[in-house]
Coordinates of C-alpha atoms in Angstrom, one line a residue:
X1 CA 0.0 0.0 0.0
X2 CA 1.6 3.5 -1.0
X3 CA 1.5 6.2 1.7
X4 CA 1.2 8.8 -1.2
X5 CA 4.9 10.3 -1.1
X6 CA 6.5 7.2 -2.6
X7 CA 6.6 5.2 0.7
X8 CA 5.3 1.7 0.4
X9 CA 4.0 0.5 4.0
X10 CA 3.2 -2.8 5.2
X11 CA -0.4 -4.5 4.1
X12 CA -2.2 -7.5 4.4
X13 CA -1.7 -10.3 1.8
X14 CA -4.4 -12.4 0.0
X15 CA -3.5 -15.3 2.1
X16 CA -3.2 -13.4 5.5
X17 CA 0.0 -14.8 6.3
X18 CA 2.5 -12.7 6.4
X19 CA 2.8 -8.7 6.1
X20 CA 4.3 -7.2 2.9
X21 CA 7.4 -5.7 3.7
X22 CA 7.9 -1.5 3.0
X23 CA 10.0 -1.3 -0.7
X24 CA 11.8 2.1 0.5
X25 CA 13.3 2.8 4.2
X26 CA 12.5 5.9 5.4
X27 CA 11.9 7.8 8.2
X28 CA 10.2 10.8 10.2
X29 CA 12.7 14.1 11.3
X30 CA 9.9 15.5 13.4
X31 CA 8.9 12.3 15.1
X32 CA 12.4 11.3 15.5
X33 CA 12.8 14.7 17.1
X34 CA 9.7 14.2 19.1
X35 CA 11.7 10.5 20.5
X36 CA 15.1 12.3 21.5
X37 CA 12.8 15.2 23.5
X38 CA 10.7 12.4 25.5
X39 CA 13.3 9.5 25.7
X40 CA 16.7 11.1 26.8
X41 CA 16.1 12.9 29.7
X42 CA 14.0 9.8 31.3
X43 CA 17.2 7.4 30.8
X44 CA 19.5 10.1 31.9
X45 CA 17.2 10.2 35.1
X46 CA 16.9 6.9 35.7
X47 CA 20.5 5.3 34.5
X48 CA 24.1 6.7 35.6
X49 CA 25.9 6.2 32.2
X50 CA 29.6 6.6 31.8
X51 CA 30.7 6.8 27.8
X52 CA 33.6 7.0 25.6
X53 CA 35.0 6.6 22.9
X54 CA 32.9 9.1 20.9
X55 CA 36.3 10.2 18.8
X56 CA 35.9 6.6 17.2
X57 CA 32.2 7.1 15.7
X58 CA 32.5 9.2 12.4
X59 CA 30.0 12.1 12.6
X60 CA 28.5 11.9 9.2
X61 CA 27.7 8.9 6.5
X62 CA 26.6 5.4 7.1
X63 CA 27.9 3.2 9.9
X64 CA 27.4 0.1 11.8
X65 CA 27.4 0.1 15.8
X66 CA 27.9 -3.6 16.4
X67 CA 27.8 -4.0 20.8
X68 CA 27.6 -6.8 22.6
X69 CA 23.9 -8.2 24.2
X70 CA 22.8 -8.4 27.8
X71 CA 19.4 -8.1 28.7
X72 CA 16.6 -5.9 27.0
X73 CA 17.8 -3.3 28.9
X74 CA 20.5 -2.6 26.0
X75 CA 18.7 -1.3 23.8
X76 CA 17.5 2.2 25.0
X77 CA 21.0 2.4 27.0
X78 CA 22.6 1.7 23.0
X79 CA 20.2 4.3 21.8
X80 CA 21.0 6.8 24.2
X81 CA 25.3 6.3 23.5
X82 CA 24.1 6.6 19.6
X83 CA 22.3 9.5 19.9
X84 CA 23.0 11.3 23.1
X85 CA 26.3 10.5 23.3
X86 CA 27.4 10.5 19.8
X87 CA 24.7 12.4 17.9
X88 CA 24.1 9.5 15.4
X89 CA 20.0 8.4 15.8
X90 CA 20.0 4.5 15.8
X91 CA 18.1 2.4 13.5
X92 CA 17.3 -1.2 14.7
X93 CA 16.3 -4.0 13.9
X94 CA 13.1 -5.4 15.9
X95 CA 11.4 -8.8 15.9
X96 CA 8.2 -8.0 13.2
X97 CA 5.7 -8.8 16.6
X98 CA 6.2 -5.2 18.0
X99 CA 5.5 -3.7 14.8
X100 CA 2.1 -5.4 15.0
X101 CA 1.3 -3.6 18.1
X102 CA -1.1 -0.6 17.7
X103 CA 0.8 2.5 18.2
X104 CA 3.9 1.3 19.2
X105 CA 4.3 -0.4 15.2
X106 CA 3.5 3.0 14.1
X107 CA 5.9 4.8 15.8
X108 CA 8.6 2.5 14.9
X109 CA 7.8 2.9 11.4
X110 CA 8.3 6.7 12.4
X111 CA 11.6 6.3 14.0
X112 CA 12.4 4.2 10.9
X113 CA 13.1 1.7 12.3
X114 CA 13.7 -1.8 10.8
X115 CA 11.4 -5.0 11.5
X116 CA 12.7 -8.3 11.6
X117 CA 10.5 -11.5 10.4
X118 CA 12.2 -14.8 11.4
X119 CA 12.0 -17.8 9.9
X120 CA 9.3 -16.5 7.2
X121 CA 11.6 -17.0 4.2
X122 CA 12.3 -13.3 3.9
X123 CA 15.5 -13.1 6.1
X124 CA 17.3 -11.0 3.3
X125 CA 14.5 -8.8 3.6
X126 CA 15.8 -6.5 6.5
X127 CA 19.6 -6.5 5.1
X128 CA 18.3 -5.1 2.2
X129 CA 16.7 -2.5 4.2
X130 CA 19.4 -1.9 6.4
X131 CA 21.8 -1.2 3.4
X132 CA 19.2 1.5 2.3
X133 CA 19.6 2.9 5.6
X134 CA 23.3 2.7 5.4
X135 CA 24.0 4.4 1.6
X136 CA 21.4 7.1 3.4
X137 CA 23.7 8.1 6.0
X138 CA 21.8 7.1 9.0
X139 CA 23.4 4.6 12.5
X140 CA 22.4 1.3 11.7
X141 CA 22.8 -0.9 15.1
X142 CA 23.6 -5.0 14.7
X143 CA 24.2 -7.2 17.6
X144 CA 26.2 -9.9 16.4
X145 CA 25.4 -12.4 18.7
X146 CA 21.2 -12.5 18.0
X147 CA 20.6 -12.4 21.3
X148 CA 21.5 -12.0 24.7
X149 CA 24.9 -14.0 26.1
X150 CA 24.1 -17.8 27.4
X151 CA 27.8 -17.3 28.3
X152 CA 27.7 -17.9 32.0
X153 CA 30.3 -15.0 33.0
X154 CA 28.4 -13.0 30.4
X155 CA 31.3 -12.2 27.7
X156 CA 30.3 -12.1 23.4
X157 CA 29.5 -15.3 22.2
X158 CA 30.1 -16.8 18.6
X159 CA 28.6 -13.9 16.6
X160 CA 26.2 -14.5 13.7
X161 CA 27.3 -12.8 9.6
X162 CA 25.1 -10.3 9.1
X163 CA 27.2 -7.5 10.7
X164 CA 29.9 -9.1 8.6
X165 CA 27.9 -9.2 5.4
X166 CA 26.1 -5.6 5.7
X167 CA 29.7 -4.2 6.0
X168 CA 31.3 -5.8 2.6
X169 CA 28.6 -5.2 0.6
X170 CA 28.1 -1.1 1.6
X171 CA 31.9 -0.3 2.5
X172 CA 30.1 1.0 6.1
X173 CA 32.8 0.7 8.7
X174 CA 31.8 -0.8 12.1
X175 CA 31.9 0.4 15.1
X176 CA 32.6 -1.7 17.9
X177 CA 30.9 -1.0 21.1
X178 CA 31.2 -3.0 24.4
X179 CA 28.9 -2.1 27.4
X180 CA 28.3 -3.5 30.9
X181 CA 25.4 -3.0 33.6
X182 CA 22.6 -3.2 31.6
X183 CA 21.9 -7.1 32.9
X184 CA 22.1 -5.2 36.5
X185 CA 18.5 -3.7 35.1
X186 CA 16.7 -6.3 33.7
X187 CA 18.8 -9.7 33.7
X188 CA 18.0 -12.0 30.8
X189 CA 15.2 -14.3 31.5
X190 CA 13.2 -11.9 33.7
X191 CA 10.7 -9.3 33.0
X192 CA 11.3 -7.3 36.5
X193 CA 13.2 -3.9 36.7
X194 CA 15.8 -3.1 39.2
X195 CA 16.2 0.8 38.7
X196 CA 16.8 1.7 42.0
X197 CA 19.4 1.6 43.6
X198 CA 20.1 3.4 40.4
X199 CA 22.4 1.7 38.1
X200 CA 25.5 3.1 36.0
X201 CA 26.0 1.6 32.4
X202 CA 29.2 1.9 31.1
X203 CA 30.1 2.0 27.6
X204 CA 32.6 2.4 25.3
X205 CA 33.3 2.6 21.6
X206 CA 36.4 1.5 19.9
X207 CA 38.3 2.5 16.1
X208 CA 36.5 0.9 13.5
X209 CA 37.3 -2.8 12.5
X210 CA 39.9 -3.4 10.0
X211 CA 37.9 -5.4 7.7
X212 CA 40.3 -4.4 4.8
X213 CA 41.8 -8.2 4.1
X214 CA 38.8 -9.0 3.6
X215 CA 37.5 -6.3 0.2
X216 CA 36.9 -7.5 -2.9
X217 CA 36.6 -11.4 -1.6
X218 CA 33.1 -13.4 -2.6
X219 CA 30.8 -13.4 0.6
X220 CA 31.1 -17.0 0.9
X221 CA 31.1 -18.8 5.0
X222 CA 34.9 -18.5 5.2
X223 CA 34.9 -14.8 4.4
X224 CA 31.8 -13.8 6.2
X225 CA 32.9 -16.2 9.6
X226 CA 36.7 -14.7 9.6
X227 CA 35.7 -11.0 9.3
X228 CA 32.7 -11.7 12.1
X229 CA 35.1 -13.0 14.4
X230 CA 37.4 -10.0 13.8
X231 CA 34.3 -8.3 14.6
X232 CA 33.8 -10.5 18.1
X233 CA 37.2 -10.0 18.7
X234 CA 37.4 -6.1 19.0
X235 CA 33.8 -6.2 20.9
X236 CA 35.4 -8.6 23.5
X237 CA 38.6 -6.9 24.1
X238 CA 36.8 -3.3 24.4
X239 CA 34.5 -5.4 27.2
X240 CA 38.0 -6.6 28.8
X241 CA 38.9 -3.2 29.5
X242 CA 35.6 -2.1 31.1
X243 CA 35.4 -4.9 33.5
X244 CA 39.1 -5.5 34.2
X245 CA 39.4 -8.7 33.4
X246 CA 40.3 -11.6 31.2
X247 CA 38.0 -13.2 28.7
X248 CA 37.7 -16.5 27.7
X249 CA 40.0 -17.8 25.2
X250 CA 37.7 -19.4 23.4
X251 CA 34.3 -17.5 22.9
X252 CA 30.9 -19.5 23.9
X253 CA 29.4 -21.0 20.6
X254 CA 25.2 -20.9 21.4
X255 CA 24.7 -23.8 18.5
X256 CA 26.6 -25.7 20.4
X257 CA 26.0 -24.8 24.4
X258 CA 29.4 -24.4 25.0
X259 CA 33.3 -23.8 23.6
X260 CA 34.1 -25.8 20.8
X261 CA 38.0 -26.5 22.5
X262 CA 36.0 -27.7 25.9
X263 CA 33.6 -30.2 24.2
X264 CA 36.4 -31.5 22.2
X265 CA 34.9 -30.6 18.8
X266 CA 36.1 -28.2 16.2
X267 CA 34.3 -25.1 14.8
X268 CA 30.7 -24.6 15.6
X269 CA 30.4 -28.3 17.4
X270 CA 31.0 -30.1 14.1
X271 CA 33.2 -33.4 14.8
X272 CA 37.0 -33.3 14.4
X273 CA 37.5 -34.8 10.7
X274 CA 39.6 -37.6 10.3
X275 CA 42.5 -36.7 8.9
X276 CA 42.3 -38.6 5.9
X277 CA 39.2 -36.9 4.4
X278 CA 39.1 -33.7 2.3
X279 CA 38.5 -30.4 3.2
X280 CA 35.3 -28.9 2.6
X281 CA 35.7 -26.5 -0.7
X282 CA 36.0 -23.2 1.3
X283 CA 34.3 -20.9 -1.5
X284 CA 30.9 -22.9 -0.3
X285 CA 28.1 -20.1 0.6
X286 CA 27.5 -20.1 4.1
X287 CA 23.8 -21.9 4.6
X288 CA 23.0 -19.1 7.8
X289 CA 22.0 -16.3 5.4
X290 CA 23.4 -13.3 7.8
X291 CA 20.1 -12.3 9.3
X292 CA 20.9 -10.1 11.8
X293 CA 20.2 -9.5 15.4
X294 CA 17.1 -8.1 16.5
X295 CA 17.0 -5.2 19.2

């Protein structure tokens, strides 16, 4: 359905299944404008946060803040370091069920941001979005790891490609961020606030990744896994320096519920080959597609 000014919005399909997906990404200045007036002094009132690393995001053009995940709680403390901090306005990407919530959907459309529809076949759907974003100038925010950390001392896990892939295919550097606290707020697996005592979130942004071995290479698995890693890697040792402390050699793989070294399996819990069988042709596609995290 066309809004009238070129924007095509989400409608209902013949079979009712699944929502047709906007064509163009686009957004609202005055409602974004109308989000910064109403949401940053509330966090500011009800979060200590301590930031840095502000000389590391560029001011203008597209760029990808890639943090590590917590709780729920990340997001608005992400979208105030974005925005407050760093005067870039965040776009995210949002499971499609909170866009299907009266309102709320509306204004997320608003804020431009980007829904997410998971296993409905359209996965590439909100990349292609996001790279709209991205050749538009605007802050798009990936969480590599898809979701919050089963790691049990709470450091990056394994991430997924789609930070990785958005980043080849627009030449947008990434930015990453590392940020602890926010499970002090809402801790994974709960639904109750703890706000007061109040909490301080700190966060910090490091120089973009150097994903420059990697230009010009097809976006096959091997490409896409070794420039995500380098991604993990920088996330992890920015969060090494917040919490003073030494992170896990090996980072925790969720497909597998654990490190690969400690189950005694190789990458991504696959077993150890013998060593008599042929490698894998390493130009294979990756079968994970890159979707990215949602907020």
């Amino acid at each position: 359905m066309s809004t009238g000014n070129g924007e095509v919005v989400q409608g209902t399909p013949p079979d009712g299944n699944q929502p047709t997906a906007r064509r163009e990404w686009s957004y609202s200045r005055g409602w974004r404008l109308f989000s910064r007036i109403i949401l940053h002094p509330g966090l500011r009132a009800l979060i200590r946060f301590k930031m840095s690393g502000k000389e590391n995001i560029p001011k203008t053009g597209g760029l990808i803040l890639a943090p590590n995940h917590l709780s729920y709680a990340d997001w608005p403390t992400i979208a105030l370091f974005s925005d407050g901090y760093a005067h870039r306005y965040p776009v995210f990407m949002i499971k499609s069920g909170i866009f299907e919530v009266k309102v709320v959907g509306w204004l997320l459309y608003k804020f431009g941001q980007l829904p997410v529809y998971r296993g409905r076949g359209d996965a590439g759907l909100v990349l292609k979005q996001a790279e709209q974003a991205l050749r538009k100038g605007d802050s798009v925010i990936v969480y590599p790891e898809g979701t919050a950390s089963r790691d049990p001392d709470l450091w990056p896990m394994v991430g997924k490609t789609g930070a990785a892939r958005l980043a080849l295919t627009t030449g947008a550097p990434v930015i990453p961020i590392a940020h602890w606290g926010a499970q002090d707020i809402l801790p994974y697996g709960t639904k109750k606030l703890h706000l007061f005592p109040r909490k301080t979130v700190r966060m910090v942004a490091g120089p973009p990744v150097d994903l420059s071995a990697y230009a010009g290479q097809r976006l096959g698995a091997s490409t896409l896994q070794a420039a995500t890693a380098d991604i993990m890697a920088a996330i992890t040792a920015l969060l090494a320096t917040i919490r003073q402390e030494t992170p896990p050699a090996v980072p925790w793989d969720p497909d597998v519920g654990g490190r690969p070294a400690e189950l005694d399996r190789t990458d991504r819990g696959a077993p150890a080959p013998d060593p008599g069988t042929p490698a894998s042709d390493p130009g294979t596609p990756a079968s994970d597609p890159g979707t990215p995290a949602s907020a």
